[in-house]
PDB file of C-alpha atoms and ligand atoms in Angstrom:
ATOM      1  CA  UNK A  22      52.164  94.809 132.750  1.00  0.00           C
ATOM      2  CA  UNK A  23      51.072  97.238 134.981  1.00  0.00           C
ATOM      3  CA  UNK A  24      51.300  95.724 138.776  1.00  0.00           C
ATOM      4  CA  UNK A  25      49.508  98.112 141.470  1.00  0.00           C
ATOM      5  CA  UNK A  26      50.270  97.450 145.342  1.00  0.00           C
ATOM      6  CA  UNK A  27      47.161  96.885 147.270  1.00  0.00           C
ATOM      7  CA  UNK A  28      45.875  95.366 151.226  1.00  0.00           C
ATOM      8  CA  UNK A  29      44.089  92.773 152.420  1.00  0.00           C
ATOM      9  CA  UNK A  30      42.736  91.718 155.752  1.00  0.00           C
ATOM     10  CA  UNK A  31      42.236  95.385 157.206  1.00  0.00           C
ATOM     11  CA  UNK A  32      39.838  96.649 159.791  1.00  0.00           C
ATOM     12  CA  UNK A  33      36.073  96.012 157.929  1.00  0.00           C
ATOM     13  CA  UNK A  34      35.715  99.503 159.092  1.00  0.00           C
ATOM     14  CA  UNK A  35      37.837 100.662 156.285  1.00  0.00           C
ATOM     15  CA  UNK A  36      36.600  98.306 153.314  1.00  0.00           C
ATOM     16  CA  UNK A  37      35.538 100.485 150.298  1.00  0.00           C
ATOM     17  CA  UNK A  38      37.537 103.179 151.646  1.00  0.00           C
ATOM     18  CA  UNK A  39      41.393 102.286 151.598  1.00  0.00           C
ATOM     19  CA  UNK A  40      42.779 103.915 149.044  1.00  0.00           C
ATOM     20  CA  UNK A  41      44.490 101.544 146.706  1.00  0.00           C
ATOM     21  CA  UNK A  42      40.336 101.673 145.602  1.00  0.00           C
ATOM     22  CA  UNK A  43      41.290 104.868 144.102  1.00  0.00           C
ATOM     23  CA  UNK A  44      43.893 102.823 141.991  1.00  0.00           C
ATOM     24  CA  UNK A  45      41.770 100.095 141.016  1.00  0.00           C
ATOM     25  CA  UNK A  46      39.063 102.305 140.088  1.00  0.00           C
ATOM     26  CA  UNK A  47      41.191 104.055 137.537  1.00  0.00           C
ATOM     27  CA  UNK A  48      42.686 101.016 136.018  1.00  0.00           C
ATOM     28  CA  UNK A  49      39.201  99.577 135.562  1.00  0.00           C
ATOM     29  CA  UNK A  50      38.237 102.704 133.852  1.00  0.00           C
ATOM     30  CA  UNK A  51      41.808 102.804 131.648  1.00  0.00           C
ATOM     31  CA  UNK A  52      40.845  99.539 130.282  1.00  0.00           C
ATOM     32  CA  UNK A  53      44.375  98.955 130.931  1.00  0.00           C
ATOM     33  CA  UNK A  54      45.660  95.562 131.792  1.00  0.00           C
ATOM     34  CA  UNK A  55      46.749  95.230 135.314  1.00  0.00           C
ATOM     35  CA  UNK A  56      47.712  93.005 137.841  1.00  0.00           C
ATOM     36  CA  UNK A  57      47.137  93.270 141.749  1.00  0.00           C
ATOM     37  CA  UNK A  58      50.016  92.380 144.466  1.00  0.00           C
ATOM     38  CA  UNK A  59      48.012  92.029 147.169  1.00  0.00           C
ATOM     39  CA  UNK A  60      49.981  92.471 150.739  1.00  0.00           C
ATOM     40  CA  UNK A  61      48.640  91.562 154.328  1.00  0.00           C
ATOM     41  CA  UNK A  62      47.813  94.556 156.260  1.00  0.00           C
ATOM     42  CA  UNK A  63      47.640  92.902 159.245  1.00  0.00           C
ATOM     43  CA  UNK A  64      51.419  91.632 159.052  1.00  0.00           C
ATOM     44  CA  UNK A  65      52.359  95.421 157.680  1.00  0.00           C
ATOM     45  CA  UNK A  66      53.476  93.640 154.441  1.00  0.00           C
ATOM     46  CA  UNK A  67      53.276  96.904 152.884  1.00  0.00           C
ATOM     47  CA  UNK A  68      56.000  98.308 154.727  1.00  0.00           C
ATOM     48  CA  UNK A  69      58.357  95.989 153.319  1.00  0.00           C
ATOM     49  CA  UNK A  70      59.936  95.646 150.056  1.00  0.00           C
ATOM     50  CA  UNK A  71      58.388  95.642 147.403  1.00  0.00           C
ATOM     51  CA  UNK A  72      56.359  98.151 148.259  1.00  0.00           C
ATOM     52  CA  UNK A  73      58.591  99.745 150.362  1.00  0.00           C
ATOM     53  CA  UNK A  74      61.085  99.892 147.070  1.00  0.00           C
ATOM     54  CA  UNK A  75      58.200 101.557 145.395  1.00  0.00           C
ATOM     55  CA  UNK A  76      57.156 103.820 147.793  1.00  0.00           C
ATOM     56  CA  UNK A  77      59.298 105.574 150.790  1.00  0.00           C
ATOM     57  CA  UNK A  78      56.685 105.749 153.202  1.00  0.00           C
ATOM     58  CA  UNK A  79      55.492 102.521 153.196  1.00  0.00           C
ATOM     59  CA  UNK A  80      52.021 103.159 152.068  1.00  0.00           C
ATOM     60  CA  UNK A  81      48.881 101.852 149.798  1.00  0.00           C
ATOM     61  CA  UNK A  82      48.223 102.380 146.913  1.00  0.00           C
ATOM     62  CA  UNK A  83      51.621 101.951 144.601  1.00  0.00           C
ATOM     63  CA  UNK A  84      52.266 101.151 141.016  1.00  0.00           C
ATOM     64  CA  UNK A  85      54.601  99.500 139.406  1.00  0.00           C
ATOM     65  CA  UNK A  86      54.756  99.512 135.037  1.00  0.00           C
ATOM     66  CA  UNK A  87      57.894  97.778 133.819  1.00  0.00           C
ATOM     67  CA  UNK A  88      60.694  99.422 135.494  1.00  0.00           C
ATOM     68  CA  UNK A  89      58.458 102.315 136.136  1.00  0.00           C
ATOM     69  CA  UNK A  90      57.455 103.002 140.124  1.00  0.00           C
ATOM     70  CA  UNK A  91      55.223 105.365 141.315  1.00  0.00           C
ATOM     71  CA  UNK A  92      53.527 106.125 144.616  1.00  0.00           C
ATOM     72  CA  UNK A  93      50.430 108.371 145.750  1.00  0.00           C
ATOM     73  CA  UNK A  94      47.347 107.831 144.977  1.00  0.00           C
ATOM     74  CA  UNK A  95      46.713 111.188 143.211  1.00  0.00           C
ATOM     75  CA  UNK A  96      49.393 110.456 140.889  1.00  0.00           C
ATOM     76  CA  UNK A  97      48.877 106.898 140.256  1.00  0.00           C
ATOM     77  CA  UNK A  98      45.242 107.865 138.773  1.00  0.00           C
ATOM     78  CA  UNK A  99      46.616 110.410 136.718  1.00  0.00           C
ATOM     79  CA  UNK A 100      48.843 108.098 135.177  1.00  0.00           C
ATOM     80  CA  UNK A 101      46.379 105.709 134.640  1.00  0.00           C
ATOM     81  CA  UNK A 102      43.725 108.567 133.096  1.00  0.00           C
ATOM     82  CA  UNK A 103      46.966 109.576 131.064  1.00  0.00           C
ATOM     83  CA  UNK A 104      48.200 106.373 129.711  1.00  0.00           C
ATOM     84  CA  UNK A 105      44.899 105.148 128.170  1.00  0.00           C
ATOM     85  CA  UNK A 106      45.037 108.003 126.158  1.00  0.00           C
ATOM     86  CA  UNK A 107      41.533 109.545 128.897  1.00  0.00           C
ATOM     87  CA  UNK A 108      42.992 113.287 129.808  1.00  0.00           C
ATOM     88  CA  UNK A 109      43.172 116.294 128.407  1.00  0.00           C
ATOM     89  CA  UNK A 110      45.791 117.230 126.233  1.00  0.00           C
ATOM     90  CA  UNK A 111      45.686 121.255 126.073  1.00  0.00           C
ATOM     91  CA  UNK A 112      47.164 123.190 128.547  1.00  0.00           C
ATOM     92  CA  UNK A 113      44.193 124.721 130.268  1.00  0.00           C
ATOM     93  CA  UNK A 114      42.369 121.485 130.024  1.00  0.00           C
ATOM     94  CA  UNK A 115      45.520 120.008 132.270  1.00  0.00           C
ATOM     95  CA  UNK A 116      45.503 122.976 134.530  1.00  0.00           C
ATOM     96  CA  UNK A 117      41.669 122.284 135.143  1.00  0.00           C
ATOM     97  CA  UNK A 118      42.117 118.643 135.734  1.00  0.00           C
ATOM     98  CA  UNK A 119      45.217 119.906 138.106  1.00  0.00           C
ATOM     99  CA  UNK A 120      42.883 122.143 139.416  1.00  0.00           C
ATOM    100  CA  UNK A 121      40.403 119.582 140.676  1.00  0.00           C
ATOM    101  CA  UNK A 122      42.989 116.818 141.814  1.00  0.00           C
ATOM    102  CA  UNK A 123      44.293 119.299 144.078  1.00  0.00           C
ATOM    103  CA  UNK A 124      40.784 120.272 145.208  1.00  0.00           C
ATOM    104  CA  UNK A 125      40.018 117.042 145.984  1.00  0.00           C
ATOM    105  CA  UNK A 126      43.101 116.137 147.489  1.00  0.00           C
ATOM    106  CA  UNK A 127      43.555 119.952 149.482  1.00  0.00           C
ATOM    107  CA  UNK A 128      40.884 121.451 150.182  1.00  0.00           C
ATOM    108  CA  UNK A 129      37.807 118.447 151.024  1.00  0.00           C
ATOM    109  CA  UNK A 130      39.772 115.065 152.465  1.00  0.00           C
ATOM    110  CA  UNK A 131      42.612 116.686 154.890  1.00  0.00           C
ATOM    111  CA  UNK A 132      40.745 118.685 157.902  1.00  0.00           C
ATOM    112  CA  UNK A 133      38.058 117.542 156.173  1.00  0.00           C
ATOM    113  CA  UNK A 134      35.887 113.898 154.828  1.00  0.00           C
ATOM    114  CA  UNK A 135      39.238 112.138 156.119  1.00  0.00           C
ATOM    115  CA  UNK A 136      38.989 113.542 159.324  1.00  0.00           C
ATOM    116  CA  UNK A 137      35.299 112.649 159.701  1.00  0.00           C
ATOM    117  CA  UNK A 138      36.232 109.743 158.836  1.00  0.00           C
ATOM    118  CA  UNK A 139      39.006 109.603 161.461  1.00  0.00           C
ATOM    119  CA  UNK A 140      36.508 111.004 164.548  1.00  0.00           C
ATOM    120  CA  UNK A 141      33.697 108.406 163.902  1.00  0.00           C
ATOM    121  CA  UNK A 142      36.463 105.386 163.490  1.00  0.00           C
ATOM    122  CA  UNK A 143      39.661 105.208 165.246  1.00  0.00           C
ATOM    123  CA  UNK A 144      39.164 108.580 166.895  1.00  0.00           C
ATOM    124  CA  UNK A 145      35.971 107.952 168.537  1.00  0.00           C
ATOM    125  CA  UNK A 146      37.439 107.941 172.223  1.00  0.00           C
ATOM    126  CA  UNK A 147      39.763 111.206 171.931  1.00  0.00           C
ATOM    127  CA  UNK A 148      39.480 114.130 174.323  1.00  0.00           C
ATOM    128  CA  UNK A 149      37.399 117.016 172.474  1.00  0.00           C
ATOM    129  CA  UNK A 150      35.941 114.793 169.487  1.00  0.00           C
ATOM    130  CA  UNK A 151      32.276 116.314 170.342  1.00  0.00           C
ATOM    131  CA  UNK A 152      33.251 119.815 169.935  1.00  0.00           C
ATOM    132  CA  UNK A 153      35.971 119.293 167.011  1.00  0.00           C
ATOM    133  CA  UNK A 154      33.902 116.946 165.089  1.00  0.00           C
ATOM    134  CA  UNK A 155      31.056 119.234 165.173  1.00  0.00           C
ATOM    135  CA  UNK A 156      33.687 121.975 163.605  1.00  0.00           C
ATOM    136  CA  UNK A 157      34.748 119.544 160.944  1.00  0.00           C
ATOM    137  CA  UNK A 158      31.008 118.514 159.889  1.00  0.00           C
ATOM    138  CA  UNK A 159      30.140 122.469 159.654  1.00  0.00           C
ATOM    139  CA  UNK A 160      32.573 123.063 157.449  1.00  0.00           C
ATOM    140  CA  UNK A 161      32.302 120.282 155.486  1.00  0.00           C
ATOM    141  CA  UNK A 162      28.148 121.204 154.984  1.00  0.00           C
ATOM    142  CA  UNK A 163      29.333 124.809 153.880  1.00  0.00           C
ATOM    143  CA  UNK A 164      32.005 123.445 151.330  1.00  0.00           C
ATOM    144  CA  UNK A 165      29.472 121.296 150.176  1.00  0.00           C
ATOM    145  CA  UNK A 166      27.194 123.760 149.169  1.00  0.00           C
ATOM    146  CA  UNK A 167      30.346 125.856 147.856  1.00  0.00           C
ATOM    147  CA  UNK A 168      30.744 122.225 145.893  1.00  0.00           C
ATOM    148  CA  UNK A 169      27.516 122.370 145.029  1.00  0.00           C
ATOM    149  CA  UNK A 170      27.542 125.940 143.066  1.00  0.00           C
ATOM    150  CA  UNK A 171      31.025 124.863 140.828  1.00  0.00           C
ATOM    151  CA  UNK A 172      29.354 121.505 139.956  1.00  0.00           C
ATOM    152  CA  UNK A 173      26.044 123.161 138.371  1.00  0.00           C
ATOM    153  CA  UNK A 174      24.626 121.064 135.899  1.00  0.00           C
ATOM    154  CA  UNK A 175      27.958 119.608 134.692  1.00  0.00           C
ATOM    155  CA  UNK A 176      27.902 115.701 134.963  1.00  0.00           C
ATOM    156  CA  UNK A 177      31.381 115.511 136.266  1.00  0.00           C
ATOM    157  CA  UNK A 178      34.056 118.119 137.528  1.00  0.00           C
ATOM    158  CA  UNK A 179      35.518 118.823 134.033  1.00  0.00           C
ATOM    159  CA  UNK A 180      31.922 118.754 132.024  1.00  0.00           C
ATOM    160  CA  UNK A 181      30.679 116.127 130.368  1.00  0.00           C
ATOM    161  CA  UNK A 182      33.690 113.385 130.316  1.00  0.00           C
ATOM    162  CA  UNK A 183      34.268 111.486 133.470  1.00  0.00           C
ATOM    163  CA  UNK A 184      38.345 111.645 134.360  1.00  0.00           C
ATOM    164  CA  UNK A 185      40.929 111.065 136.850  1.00  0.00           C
ATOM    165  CA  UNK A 186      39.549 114.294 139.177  1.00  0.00           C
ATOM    166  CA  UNK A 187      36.304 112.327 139.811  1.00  0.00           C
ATOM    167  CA  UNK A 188      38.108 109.027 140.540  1.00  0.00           C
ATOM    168  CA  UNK A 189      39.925 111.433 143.690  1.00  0.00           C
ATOM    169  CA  UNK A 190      36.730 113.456 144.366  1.00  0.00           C
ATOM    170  CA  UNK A 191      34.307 110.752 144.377  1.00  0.00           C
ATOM    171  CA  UNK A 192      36.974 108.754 146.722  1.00  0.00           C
ATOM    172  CA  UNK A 193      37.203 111.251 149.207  1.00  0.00           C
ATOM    173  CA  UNK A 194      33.882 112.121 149.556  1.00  0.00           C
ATOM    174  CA  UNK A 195      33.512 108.504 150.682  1.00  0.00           C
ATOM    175  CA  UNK A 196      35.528 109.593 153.750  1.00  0.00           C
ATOM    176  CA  UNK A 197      32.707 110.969 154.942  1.00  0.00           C
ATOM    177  CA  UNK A 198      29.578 108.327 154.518  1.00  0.00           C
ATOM    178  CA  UNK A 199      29.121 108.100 158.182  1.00  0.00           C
ATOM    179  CA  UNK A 200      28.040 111.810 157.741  1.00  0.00           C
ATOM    180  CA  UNK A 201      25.209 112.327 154.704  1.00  0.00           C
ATOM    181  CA  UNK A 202      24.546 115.304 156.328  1.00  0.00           C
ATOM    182  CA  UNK A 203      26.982 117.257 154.635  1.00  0.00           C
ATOM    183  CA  UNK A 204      25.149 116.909 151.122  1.00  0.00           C
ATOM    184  CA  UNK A 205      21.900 118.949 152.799  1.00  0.00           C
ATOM    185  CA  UNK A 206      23.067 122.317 151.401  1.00  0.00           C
ATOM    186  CA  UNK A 207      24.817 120.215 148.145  1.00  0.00           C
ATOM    187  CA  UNK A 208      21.948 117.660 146.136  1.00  0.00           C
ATOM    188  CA  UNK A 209      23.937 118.273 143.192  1.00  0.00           C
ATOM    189  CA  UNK A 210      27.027 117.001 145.247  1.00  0.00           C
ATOM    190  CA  UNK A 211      25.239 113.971 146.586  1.00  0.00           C
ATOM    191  CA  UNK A 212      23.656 113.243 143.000  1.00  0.00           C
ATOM    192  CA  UNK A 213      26.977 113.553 141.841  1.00  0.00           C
ATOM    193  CA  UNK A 214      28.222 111.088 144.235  1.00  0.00           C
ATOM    194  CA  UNK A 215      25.657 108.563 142.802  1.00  0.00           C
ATOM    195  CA  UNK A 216      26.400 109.159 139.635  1.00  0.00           C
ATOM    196  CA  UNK A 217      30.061 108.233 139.722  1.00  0.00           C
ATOM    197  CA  UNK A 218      29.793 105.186 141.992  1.00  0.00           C
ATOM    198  CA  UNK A 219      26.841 104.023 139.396  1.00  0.00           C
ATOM    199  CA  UNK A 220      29.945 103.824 136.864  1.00  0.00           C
ATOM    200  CA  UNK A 221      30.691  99.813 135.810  1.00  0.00           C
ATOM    201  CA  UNK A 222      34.343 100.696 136.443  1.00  0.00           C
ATOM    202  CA  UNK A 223      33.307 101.483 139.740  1.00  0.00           C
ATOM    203  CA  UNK A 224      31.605  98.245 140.716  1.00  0.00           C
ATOM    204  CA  UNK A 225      34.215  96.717 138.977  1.00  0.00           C
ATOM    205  CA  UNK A 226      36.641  98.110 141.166  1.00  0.00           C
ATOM    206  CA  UNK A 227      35.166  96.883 144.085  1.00  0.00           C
ATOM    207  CA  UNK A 228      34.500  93.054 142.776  1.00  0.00           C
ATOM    208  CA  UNK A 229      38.713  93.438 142.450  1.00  0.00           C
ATOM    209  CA  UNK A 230      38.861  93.203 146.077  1.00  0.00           C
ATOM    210  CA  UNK A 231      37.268  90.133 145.845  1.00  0.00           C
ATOM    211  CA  UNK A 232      40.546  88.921 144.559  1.00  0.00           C
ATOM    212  CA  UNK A 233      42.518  89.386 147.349  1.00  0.00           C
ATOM    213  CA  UNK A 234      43.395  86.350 149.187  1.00  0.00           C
ATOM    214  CA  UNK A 235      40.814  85.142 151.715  1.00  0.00           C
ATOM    215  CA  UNK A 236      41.470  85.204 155.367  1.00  0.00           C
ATOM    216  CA  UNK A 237      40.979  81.908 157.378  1.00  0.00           C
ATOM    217  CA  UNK A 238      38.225  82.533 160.133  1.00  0.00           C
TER     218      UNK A 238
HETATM  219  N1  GSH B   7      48.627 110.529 150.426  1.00  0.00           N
HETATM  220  C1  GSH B   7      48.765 109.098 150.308  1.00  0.00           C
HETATM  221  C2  GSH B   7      48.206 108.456 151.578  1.00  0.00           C
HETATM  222  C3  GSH B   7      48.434 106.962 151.572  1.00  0.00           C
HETATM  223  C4  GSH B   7      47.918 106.320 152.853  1.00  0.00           C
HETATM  224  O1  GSH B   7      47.904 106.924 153.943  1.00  0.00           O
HETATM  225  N2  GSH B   7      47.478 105.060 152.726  1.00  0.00           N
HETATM  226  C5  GSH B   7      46.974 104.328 153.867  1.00  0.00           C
HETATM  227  C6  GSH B   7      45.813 103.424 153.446  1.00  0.00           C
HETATM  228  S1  GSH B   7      44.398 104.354 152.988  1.00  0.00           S
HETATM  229  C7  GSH B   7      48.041 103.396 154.390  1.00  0.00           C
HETATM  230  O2  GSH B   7      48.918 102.977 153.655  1.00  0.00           O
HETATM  231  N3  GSH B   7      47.938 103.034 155.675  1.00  0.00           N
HETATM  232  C8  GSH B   7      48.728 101.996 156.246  1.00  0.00           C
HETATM  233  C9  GSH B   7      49.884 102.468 157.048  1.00  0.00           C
HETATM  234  O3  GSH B   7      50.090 103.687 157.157  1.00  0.00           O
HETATM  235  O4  GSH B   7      50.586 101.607 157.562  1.00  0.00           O
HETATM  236  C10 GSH B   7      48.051 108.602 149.053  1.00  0.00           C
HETATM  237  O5  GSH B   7      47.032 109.210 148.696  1.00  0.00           O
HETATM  238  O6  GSH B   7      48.513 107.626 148.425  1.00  0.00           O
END
């Protein structure tokens, strides 16, 4: 049984946007069976064992399949995408699916959605976070539109079938929903966007949180 390592009882600022999502999204679309082991963010339970057997930094989202442990989010989808049988199987096909993982992962959420996300949340009081956040956002509108131009009038990053690349873009993009602006040079993006979180694994993925142990008020 596949177990994957996810939090509870975080900031509301970050529901929808920690990323064991990204986990739970692509189990829901694997079809896979799997099992959550929810841990109390609040009380750092995932920098203890298990999770910290699983993964060295202490971090969300981990997997566990059998004796098989694996951390990162990136990979964890992957693996997911791979073991239903739901990724390429050619090499270029691989390399494109690489290609877009690494996009995602690169080039949009570091110095990029994630730090958006960082200025308008726990950065909001920092020394320069007018004039850097106004860097960030500019950026982000002009790889948007660069976004924008590679998407065309494909459904999803690799054509027509939705895969493990979307699960990461579609993710990080989320980073930055304080922001919309950044779609105003990229409608395809935004559409995009849409289109993914319209998915039923999606909104499957996010009833899963429901699961996770309620906090007394
Ligand atoms: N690159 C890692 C980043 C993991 C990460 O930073 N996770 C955050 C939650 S979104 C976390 O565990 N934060 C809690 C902490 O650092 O104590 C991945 O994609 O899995």
């Amino acid at each position: 049984m596949i177990t994957i390592f996810g939090a509870y009882n975080y900031p509301p600022i970050v529901d929808g946007i920690v990323r064991h999502h990204r986990a739970l999204w692509a189990a829901e679309e694997s079809g896979l069976q799997y099992k959550v082991h929810w841990m109390d963010a609040a009380k750092a339970e995932h920098r203890e064992m298990p999770n910290r057997g699983i993964n060295p930094f202490g971090k969300i989202p981990s997997l566990q399949d059998g004796d098989f442990k694996l951390f990162e989010s990136g990979a964890i989808v992957n693996y997911l995408f791979e073991k239903a049988g739901k990724a390429p199987r050619d090499l270029e096909g691989r390399a494109k699916l690489a290609q877009w993982c690494y996009a995602a992962l690169n080039t949009i959420e570091p110095l990029g959605t994630f730090e958006i996300f960082l200025w308008d949340t726990f950065w909001r009081e920092r020394v320069g976070r007018d004039e850097r956040r106004t860097e960030v956002v500019n950026q982000m509108r002009a790889r948007m539109a660069e976004l924008d131009g590679a998407l065309g009038s494909k459904a999803y990053l690799l054509g027509d079938e939705f895969s493990a690349a979307d699960v990461l873009m579609a993710t990080v993009l989320t980073f930055a929903r304080s922001e919309p602006t950044i779609y105003e040079q990229g409608p395809r993006v935004r559409a995009y966007l849409e289109r993914c979180q319209a998915r039923p694994g999606f909104q499957r993925a996010v009833a899963a949180q429901s699961g996770a142990p309620k906090i007394a008020a």
